[in-house]
Short mmCIF file of C-alpha atoms in Angstrom, two decimals:
data_model
loop_
_atom_site.label_atom_id
_atom_site.label_comp_id
_atom_site.label_asym_id
_atom_site.label_seq_id
_atom_site.Cartn_x
_atom_site.Cartn_y
_atom_site.Cartn_z
CA UNK A 1057 109.76 85.53 105.36
CA UNK A 1058 107.77 82.31 104.98
CA UNK A 1059 104.27 83.19 103.66
CA UNK A 1060 102.59 80.95 106.27
CA UNK A 1061 104.48 82.69 109.08
CA UNK A 1062 103.63 86.09 107.57
CA UNK A 1063 99.94 85.16 107.31
CA UNK A 1064 99.96 84.00 110.95
CA UNK A 1065 101.59 87.22 112.16
CA UNK A 1066 99.24 89.47 110.17
CA UNK A 1067 96.24 87.47 111.41
CA UNK A 1068 97.49 87.90 114.98
CA UNK A 1069 97.83 91.64 114.39
CA UNK A 1070 94.21 91.77 113.25
CA UNK A 1071 93.05 89.52 116.10
CA UNK A 1072 94.77 91.62 118.78
CA UNK A 1073 93.31 94.88 117.54
CA UNK A 1074 89.83 93.38 117.06
CA UNK A 1075 89.94 91.90 120.57
CA UNK A 1076 90.73 95.32 122.03
CA UNK A 1077 87.98 96.94 119.93
CA UNK A 1078 85.37 94.47 121.11
CA UNK A 1079 86.23 94.39 124.81
CA UNK A 1080 84.74 96.36 127.67
CA UNK A 1081 86.85 94.40 130.19
CA UNK A 1082 90.35 95.66 131.00
CA UNK A 1083 91.95 92.20 131.00
CA UNK A 1084 90.67 91.40 127.51
CA UNK A 1085 91.77 94.80 126.23
CA UNK A 1086 95.23 94.28 127.73
CA UNK A 1087 95.39 90.83 126.13
CA UNK A 1088 94.56 92.33 122.71
CA UNK A 1089 97.32 94.94 123.08
CA UNK A 1090 99.84 92.24 124.01
CA UNK A 1091 98.88 90.04 121.04
CA UNK A 1092 99.36 93.02 118.69
CA UNK A 1093 102.77 93.84 120.18
CA UNK A 1094 104.03 90.24 120.02
CA UNK A 1095 102.77 89.88 116.43
CA UNK A 1096 104.61 92.91 115.07
CA UNK A 1097 107.95 92.19 116.79
CA UNK A 1098 109.03 89.45 114.29
CA UNK A 1099 107.94 91.70 111.37
CA UNK A 1100 110.17 94.47 112.70
CA UNK A 1101 113.21 92.24 113.16
CA UNK A 1102 112.81 90.21 109.94
CA UNK A 1103 115.75 91.85 108.11
CA UNK A 1104 118.32 90.90 110.81
CA UNK A 1105 119.99 94.30 110.49
CA UNK A 1106 121.55 95.68 113.71
CA UNK A 1107 119.45 98.85 113.45
CA UNK A 1108 116.25 96.84 112.95
CA UNK A 1109 117.07 94.65 115.96
CA UNK A 1110 117.79 97.76 118.03
CA UNK A 1111 114.50 99.36 116.96
CA UNK A 1112 112.62 96.14 117.77
CA UNK A 1113 114.20 95.95 121.23
CA UNK A 1114 113.33 99.58 121.99
CA UNK A 1115 109.78 99.10 120.77
CA UNK A 1116 109.28 95.91 122.79
CA UNK A 1117 110.58 97.49 126.02
CA UNK A 1118 108.40 100.58 125.61
CA UNK A 1119 105.25 98.59 124.78
CA UNK A 1120 105.88 96.10 127.60
CA UNK A 1121 106.28 98.99 130.06
CA UNK A 1122 103.03 100.59 128.87
CA UNK A 1123 101.18 97.25 129.05
CA UNK A 1124 102.47 96.64 132.60
CA UNK A 1125 101.27 100.09 133.70
CA UNK A 1126 97.83 99.45 132.10
CA UNK A 1127 97.54 96.11 133.92
CA UNK A 1128 98.60 97.66 137.24
CA UNK A 1129 96.25 100.64 136.88
CA UNK A 1130 93.27 98.53 135.81
CA UNK A 1131 93.90 96.12 138.72
CA UNK A 1132 94.04 99.10 141.13
CA UNK A 1133 90.79 100.45 139.68
CA UNK A 1134 89.15 97.00 139.98
CA UNK A 1135 90.33 96.75 143.58
CA UNK A 1136 88.77 100.12 144.46
CA UNK A 1137 85.55 99.91 142.41
CA UNK A 1138 84.98 96.17 142.51
CA UNK A 1139 84.65 95.70 138.74
CA UNK A 1140 86.86 95.48 135.62
CA UNK A 1141 84.51 97.38 133.36
CA UNK A 1142 86.04 100.28 131.37
CA UNK A 1143 82.98 102.45 131.92
CA UNK A 1144 83.61 102.61 135.69
CA UNK A 1145 86.88 104.53 136.01
CA UNK A 1146 86.32 106.40 139.26
CA UNK A 1147 89.83 106.32 140.74
CA UNK A 1148 91.76 109.41 139.55
CA UNK A 1149 95.23 107.89 140.09
CA UNK A 1150 94.40 104.75 138.07
CA UNK A 1151 92.78 106.88 135.33
CA UNK A 1152 95.86 109.12 135.02
CA UNK A 1153 98.16 106.08 134.90
CA UNK A 1154 96.09 104.51 132.12
CA UNK A 1155 96.16 107.76 130.11
CA UNK A 1156 99.97 107.95 130.55
CA UNK A 1157 100.40 104.32 129.45
CA UNK A 1158 98.16 104.71 126.38
CA UNK A 1159 99.98 107.95 125.49
CA UNK A 1160 103.26 106.00 125.65
CA UNK A 1161 101.80 103.33 123.38
CA UNK A 1162 100.79 105.77 120.62
CA UNK A 1163 103.77 108.10 121.02
CA UNK A 1164 102.18 111.26 122.42
CA UNK A 1165 104.54 113.96 123.70
CA UNK A 1166 106.15 114.13 126.25
CA UNK A 1167 106.52 110.29 126.09
CA UNK A 1168 107.27 110.28 122.36
CA UNK A 1169 111.06 109.81 122.36
CA UNK A 1170 110.98 106.17 121.23
CA UNK A 1171 108.87 106.82 118.13
CA UNK A 1172 111.35 108.52 115.71
CA UNK A 1173 114.22 106.18 116.67
CA UNK A 1174 112.13 103.03 116.24
CA UNK A 1175 110.61 104.16 112.94
CA UNK A 1176 114.06 105.06 111.58
CA UNK A 1177 115.25 101.47 112.10
CA UNK A 1178 112.39 99.83 110.19
CA UNK A 1179 111.66 99.27 106.53
CA UNK A 1180 108.86 101.38 105.05
CA UNK A 1181 106.10 98.74 105.04
CA UNK A 1182 106.62 97.77 108.69
CA UNK A 1183 106.87 101.49 109.50
CA UNK A 1184 103.50 101.96 107.80
CA UNK A 1185 101.92 99.25 110.01
CA UNK A 1186 103.50 100.80 113.11
CA UNK A 1187 102.29 104.31 112.23
CA UNK A 1188 98.71 103.35 111.31
CA UNK A 1189 97.36 99.95 112.39
CA UNK A 1190 99.20 99.84 115.74
CA UNK A 1191 97.60 103.16 116.75
CA UNK A 1192 94.05 101.83 116.41
CA UNK A 1193 93.77 99.65 119.54
CA UNK A 1194 95.21 102.19 122.04
CA UNK A 1195 93.09 104.92 120.45
CA UNK A 1196 89.97 102.79 120.83
CA UNK A 1197 90.71 102.52 124.55
CA UNK A 1198 91.37 106.27 124.83
CA UNK A 1199 88.06 107.07 123.11
CA UNK A 1200 86.14 104.55 125.26
CA UNK A 1201 87.48 105.99 128.53
CA UNK A 1202 87.78 109.65 127.46
CA UNK A 1203 85.05 110.92 129.80
CA UNK A 1204 87.04 109.77 132.84
CA UNK A 1205 90.20 111.73 131.93
CA UNK A 1206 91.05 115.18 133.25
CA UNK A 1207 90.20 117.71 130.48
CA UNK A 1208 93.17 119.92 131.40
CA UNK A 1209 95.54 116.95 131.07
CA UNK A 1210 94.13 116.05 127.64
CA UNK A 1211 94.51 119.67 126.47
CA UNK A 1212 98.11 119.78 127.75
CA UNK A 1213 98.95 116.50 125.99
CA UNK A 1214 97.40 117.70 122.72
CA UNK A 1215 99.17 121.07 122.72
CA UNK A 1216 102.53 119.54 123.71
CA UNK A 1217 102.32 116.87 121.02
CA UNK A 1218 101.40 119.32 118.27
CA UNK A 1219 104.19 121.74 119.21
CA UNK A 1220 106.84 119.04 119.75
CA UNK A 1221 105.87 117.20 116.55
CA UNK A 1222 106.25 120.39 114.52
CA UNK A 1223 109.33 121.77 116.24
CA UNK A 1224 111.42 118.58 116.34
CA UNK A 1225 110.60 117.73 112.74
CA UNK A 1226 112.16 120.94 111.41
CA UNK A 1227 115.78 119.76 111.50
CA UNK A 1228 115.33 116.21 110.13
CA UNK A 1229 116.81 114.92 106.89
CA UNK A 1230 115.61 111.31 107.26
CA UNK A 1231 112.12 110.87 105.81
CA UNK A 1232 111.05 108.19 108.29
CA UNK A 1233 111.87 110.52 111.19
CA UNK A 1234 109.94 113.32 109.48
CA UNK A 1235 106.91 111.01 109.24
CA UNK A 1236 107.36 110.01 112.89
CA UNK A 1237 107.22 113.64 114.04
CA UNK A 1238 104.30 114.18 111.66
CA UNK A 1239 102.55 111.30 113.44
CA UNK A 1240 103.22 112.86 116.86
CA UNK A 1241 101.76 116.20 115.70
CA UNK A 1242 98.65 114.53 114.25
CA UNK A 1243 98.11 112.59 117.49
CA UNK A 1244 98.03 115.94 119.28
CA UNK A 1245 95.21 117.17 117.01
CA UNK A 1246 93.20 114.04 117.78
CA UNK A 1247 93.68 114.26 121.56
CA UNK A 1248 92.90 117.99 121.84
CA UNK A 1249 89.31 117.59 120.59
CA UNK A 1250 88.61 114.23 122.27
CA UNK A 1251 86.78 115.65 125.30
CA UNK A 1252 84.52 117.88 123.15
CA UNK A 1253 83.78 115.78 120.03
CA UNK A 1254 85.04 112.16 119.95
CA UNK A 1255 83.64 111.74 116.43
CA UNK A 1256 86.12 114.36 115.20
CA UNK A 1257 88.94 112.38 116.83
CA UNK A 1258 87.79 109.34 114.88
CA UNK A 1259 87.59 111.37 111.65
CA UNK A 1260 91.07 112.85 112.18
CA UNK A 1261 92.47 109.34 112.82
CA UNK A 1262 90.87 108.02 109.63
CA UNK A 1263 92.19 110.89 107.48
CA UNK A 1264 95.64 110.57 109.11
CA UNK A 1265 95.75 106.85 108.21
CA UNK A 1266 94.82 107.60 104.57
CA UNK A 1267 97.47 110.31 104.20
CA UNK A 1268 100.24 108.43 106.03
CA UNK A 1269 99.58 105.26 104.02
CA UNK A 1270 99.88 107.28 100.80
CA UNK A 1271 103.15 108.86 102.07
CA UNK A 1272 104.80 105.57 103.04
CA UNK A 1273 103.73 103.79 99.83
CA UNK A 1274 105.05 106.70 97.74
CA UNK A 1275 108.44 106.56 99.47
CA UNK A 1276 108.52 102.78 99.04
CA UNK A 1277 107.78 103.04 95.31
CA UNK A 1278 110.50 105.66 94.80
CA UNK A 1279 113.03 103.96 97.13
CA UNK A 1280 113.49 107.24 99.03
CA UNK A 1281 114.55 107.39 102.68
CA UNK A 1282 116.42 110.74 102.74
CA UNK A 1283 115.56 114.24 101.53
CA UNK A 1284 118.57 114.13 99.17
CA UNK A 1285 117.09 111.15 97.34
CA UNK A 1286 113.83 113.03 96.75
CA UNK A 1287 115.64 115.45 94.41
CA UNK A 1288 116.30 112.58 91.97
CA UNK A 1289 112.72 111.29 91.75
CA UNK A 1290 111.33 113.92 89.35
CA UNK A 1291 113.32 112.62 86.36
CA UNK A 1292 112.33 109.01 87.01
CA UNK A 1293 108.61 109.41 87.70
CA UNK A 1294 107.29 112.98 87.30
CA UNK A 1295 103.64 112.07 87.90
CA UNK A 1296 104.50 110.33 91.19
CA UNK A 1297 106.54 113.39 92.20
CA UNK A 1298 103.60 115.73 91.54
CA UNK A 1299 101.11 113.62 93.51
CA UNK A 1300 103.64 113.10 96.33
CA UNK A 1301 104.15 116.87 96.68
CA UNK A 1302 100.38 117.41 96.86
CA UNK A 1303 100.03 114.58 99.34
CA UNK A 1304 102.68 116.15 101.62
CA UNK A 1305 100.78 119.44 101.47
CA UNK A 1306 97.64 117.48 102.42
CA UNK A 1307 99.52 116.13 105.48
CA UNK A 1308 100.31 119.75 106.32
CA UNK A 1309 96.60 120.60 106.18
CA UNK A 1310 96.42 122.96 103.20
CA UNK A 1311 93.07 123.47 101.44
CA UNK A 1312 91.63 122.26 99.08
CA UNK A 1313 93.19 118.89 100.04
CA UNK A 1314 91.77 116.21 102.34
CA UNK A 1315 94.14 117.02 105.24
CA UNK A 1316 92.44 120.39 105.70
CA UNK A 1317 89.13 118.73 106.65
CA UNK A 1318 89.92 117.47 110.20
CA UNK A 1319 91.99 120.56 111.12
CA UNK A 1320 89.23 122.89 109.96
CA UNK A 1321 86.53 120.98 111.88
CA UNK A 1322 88.68 120.68 115.02
CA UNK A 1323 89.49 124.41 115.06
CA UNK A 1324 85.80 125.17 114.51
CA UNK A 1325 84.84 122.89 117.42
CA UNK A 1326 87.45 124.42 119.76
CA UNK A 1327 86.23 127.94 118.91
CA UNK A 1328 82.59 126.96 119.48
CA UNK A 1329 83.55 125.47 122.90
CA UNK A 1330 84.92 128.87 123.97
CA UNK A 1331 88.61 127.99 123.59
CA UNK A 1332 89.94 130.59 121.12
CA UNK A 1333 93.44 130.63 122.67
CA UNK A 1334 93.80 126.85 122.32
CA UNK A 1335 92.56 127.02 118.73
CA UNK A 1336 95.05 129.80 117.94
CA UNK A 1337 98.00 127.85 119.40
CA UNK A 1338 96.96 124.75 117.43
CA UNK A 1339 96.72 126.75 114.19
CA UNK A 1340 100.17 128.28 114.76
CA UNK A 1341 101.62 124.84 115.57
CA UNK A 1342 100.18 123.58 112.27
CA UNK A 1343 102.22 126.27 110.50
CA UNK A 1344 105.43 124.90 112.07
CA UNK A 1345 104.57 121.42 110.78
CA UNK A 1346 103.74 122.86 107.38
CA UNK A 1347 107.28 124.21 107.07
CA UNK A 1348 108.95 120.80 106.99
CA UNK A 1349 106.37 119.46 104.53
CA UNK A 1350 107.17 122.44 102.31
CA UNK A 1351 110.87 121.58 102.66
CA UNK A 1352 110.16 118.12 101.27
CA UNK A 1353 108.03 119.57 98.46
CA UNK A 1354 110.81 122.03 97.61
CA UNK A 1355 113.41 119.26 97.47
CA UNK A 1356 111.12 117.06 95.40
CA UNK A 1357 109.52 119.47 92.92
CA UNK A 1358 111.59 122.65 92.77
CA UNK A 1359 115.23 121.54 92.84
CA UNK A 1360 117.41 119.80 90.27
CA UNK A 1361 119.86 117.32 91.71
CA UNK A 1362 123.55 118.30 91.28
CA UNK A 1363 125.81 116.22 89.04
CA UNK A 1364 127.85 114.92 91.98
CA UNK A 1365 125.50 113.56 94.60
CA UNK A 1366 126.29 111.43 97.62
CA UNK A 1367 123.20 109.23 97.36
CA UNK A 1368 122.85 106.42 94.84
CA UNK A 1369 120.72 107.44 91.87
CA UNK A 1370 118.06 104.80 91.17
CA UNK A 1371 117.89 103.39 87.63
CA UNK A 1372 114.80 103.76 85.50
CA UNK A 1373 113.86 100.13 85.83
CA UNK A 1374 110.34 98.80 85.77
CA UNK A 1375 109.15 98.26 89.33
CA UNK A 1376 107.33 95.09 90.30
CA UNK A 1377 105.65 96.76 93.27
CA UNK A 1378 101.85 96.96 93.35
CA UNK A 1379 100.76 100.52 92.66
CA UNK A 1380 96.98 100.09 93.02
CA UNK A 1381 96.93 100.63 96.84
CA UNK A 1382 99.10 103.74 96.37
CA UNK A 1383 96.70 105.11 93.73
CA UNK A 1384 93.65 104.54 95.98
CA UNK A 1385 95.27 106.08 99.07
CA UNK A 1386 96.58 109.06 97.05
CA UNK A 1387 93.14 109.82 95.60
CA UNK A 1388 91.66 109.61 99.12
CA UNK A 1389 94.45 111.80 100.57
CA UNK A 1390 93.93 114.51 97.95
CA UNK A 1391 90.27 114.70 96.99
CA UNK A 1392 87.91 114.09 99.93
CA UNK A 1393 87.48 117.70 101.09
CA UNK A 1394 84.33 118.36 98.97
CA UNK A 1395 82.73 115.35 100.67
CA UNK A 1396 83.04 116.92 104.16
CA UNK A 1397 79.23 117.22 104.75
CA UNK A 1398 78.73 113.57 103.76
CA UNK A 1399 81.61 112.43 105.96
CA UNK A 1400 80.24 114.40 108.90
CA UNK A 1401 76.83 112.75 108.47
CA UNK A 1402 78.51 109.33 108.53
CA UNK A 1403 80.72 109.84 111.60
CA UNK A 1404 78.31 111.74 113.85
#
């Protein structure tokens, strides 16, 4: 892609998200979401592969539907209340519609079906943008309007997403689909605690972005898109294999890695709010997710690839990919747990 075109598209991505962050008016927020969607569509379709074009079409239709519902619901709310301000969401029907549309935008269950299929059709860098940066603007709107949403609905969305993300990820062999279901499960953790402690939602989103960025960059560096390919990485780059296995365990939420921090704090918050049953279900759902991360670790670190394999074995050639971002994200995804008190002071 032409560097000037790429710079324009990336600038538009940043502009759209920043516009949504800064707005308290529904029309401006909607405009920011639309700019972000239109900016990422050419990035998704840049390889001109039929699967990429299909993924782009699915993504565009889903995002356009969600944006139309947001516009309709915010117009209905403005008609009833007389103002476009996000802080005045008094109509329950409009509020529920906006929550449904924003859930569709970020891929919360039960409106998550587009996410794994779209991510599977993209290259790893565009998939990284879709899984991290594109979640920020809708999440900003969810956090801004969280007090207007029905708490029972938020709890149901969080539990469903965590269970579906763990359960559907069990049978996957494609790594991008595994990361898509991982994303759905993590979104559930963020939504479940939103009504009680929005700062923990923000912390969980930040840690999720660090860990997912490290995961995507690791897969990009090792040219791995299937579990079978992971078995060949240990002979080519053993250090990368070791850090990747730890980083997957961090995504699963095992101590003493960074991924344990938000899960620990969220479970603590749910228990202190008098919701032990919800906390128990969330902890059990985390175990389901942990199983497929352990599958990847097993394939990567504990198996030796057979002599006759169906996937192409990569040569030990020097890569020209930048490894500094991967190193920074990996360190952040593995070693931030001891800094939990400091992080809590910063986000509260």
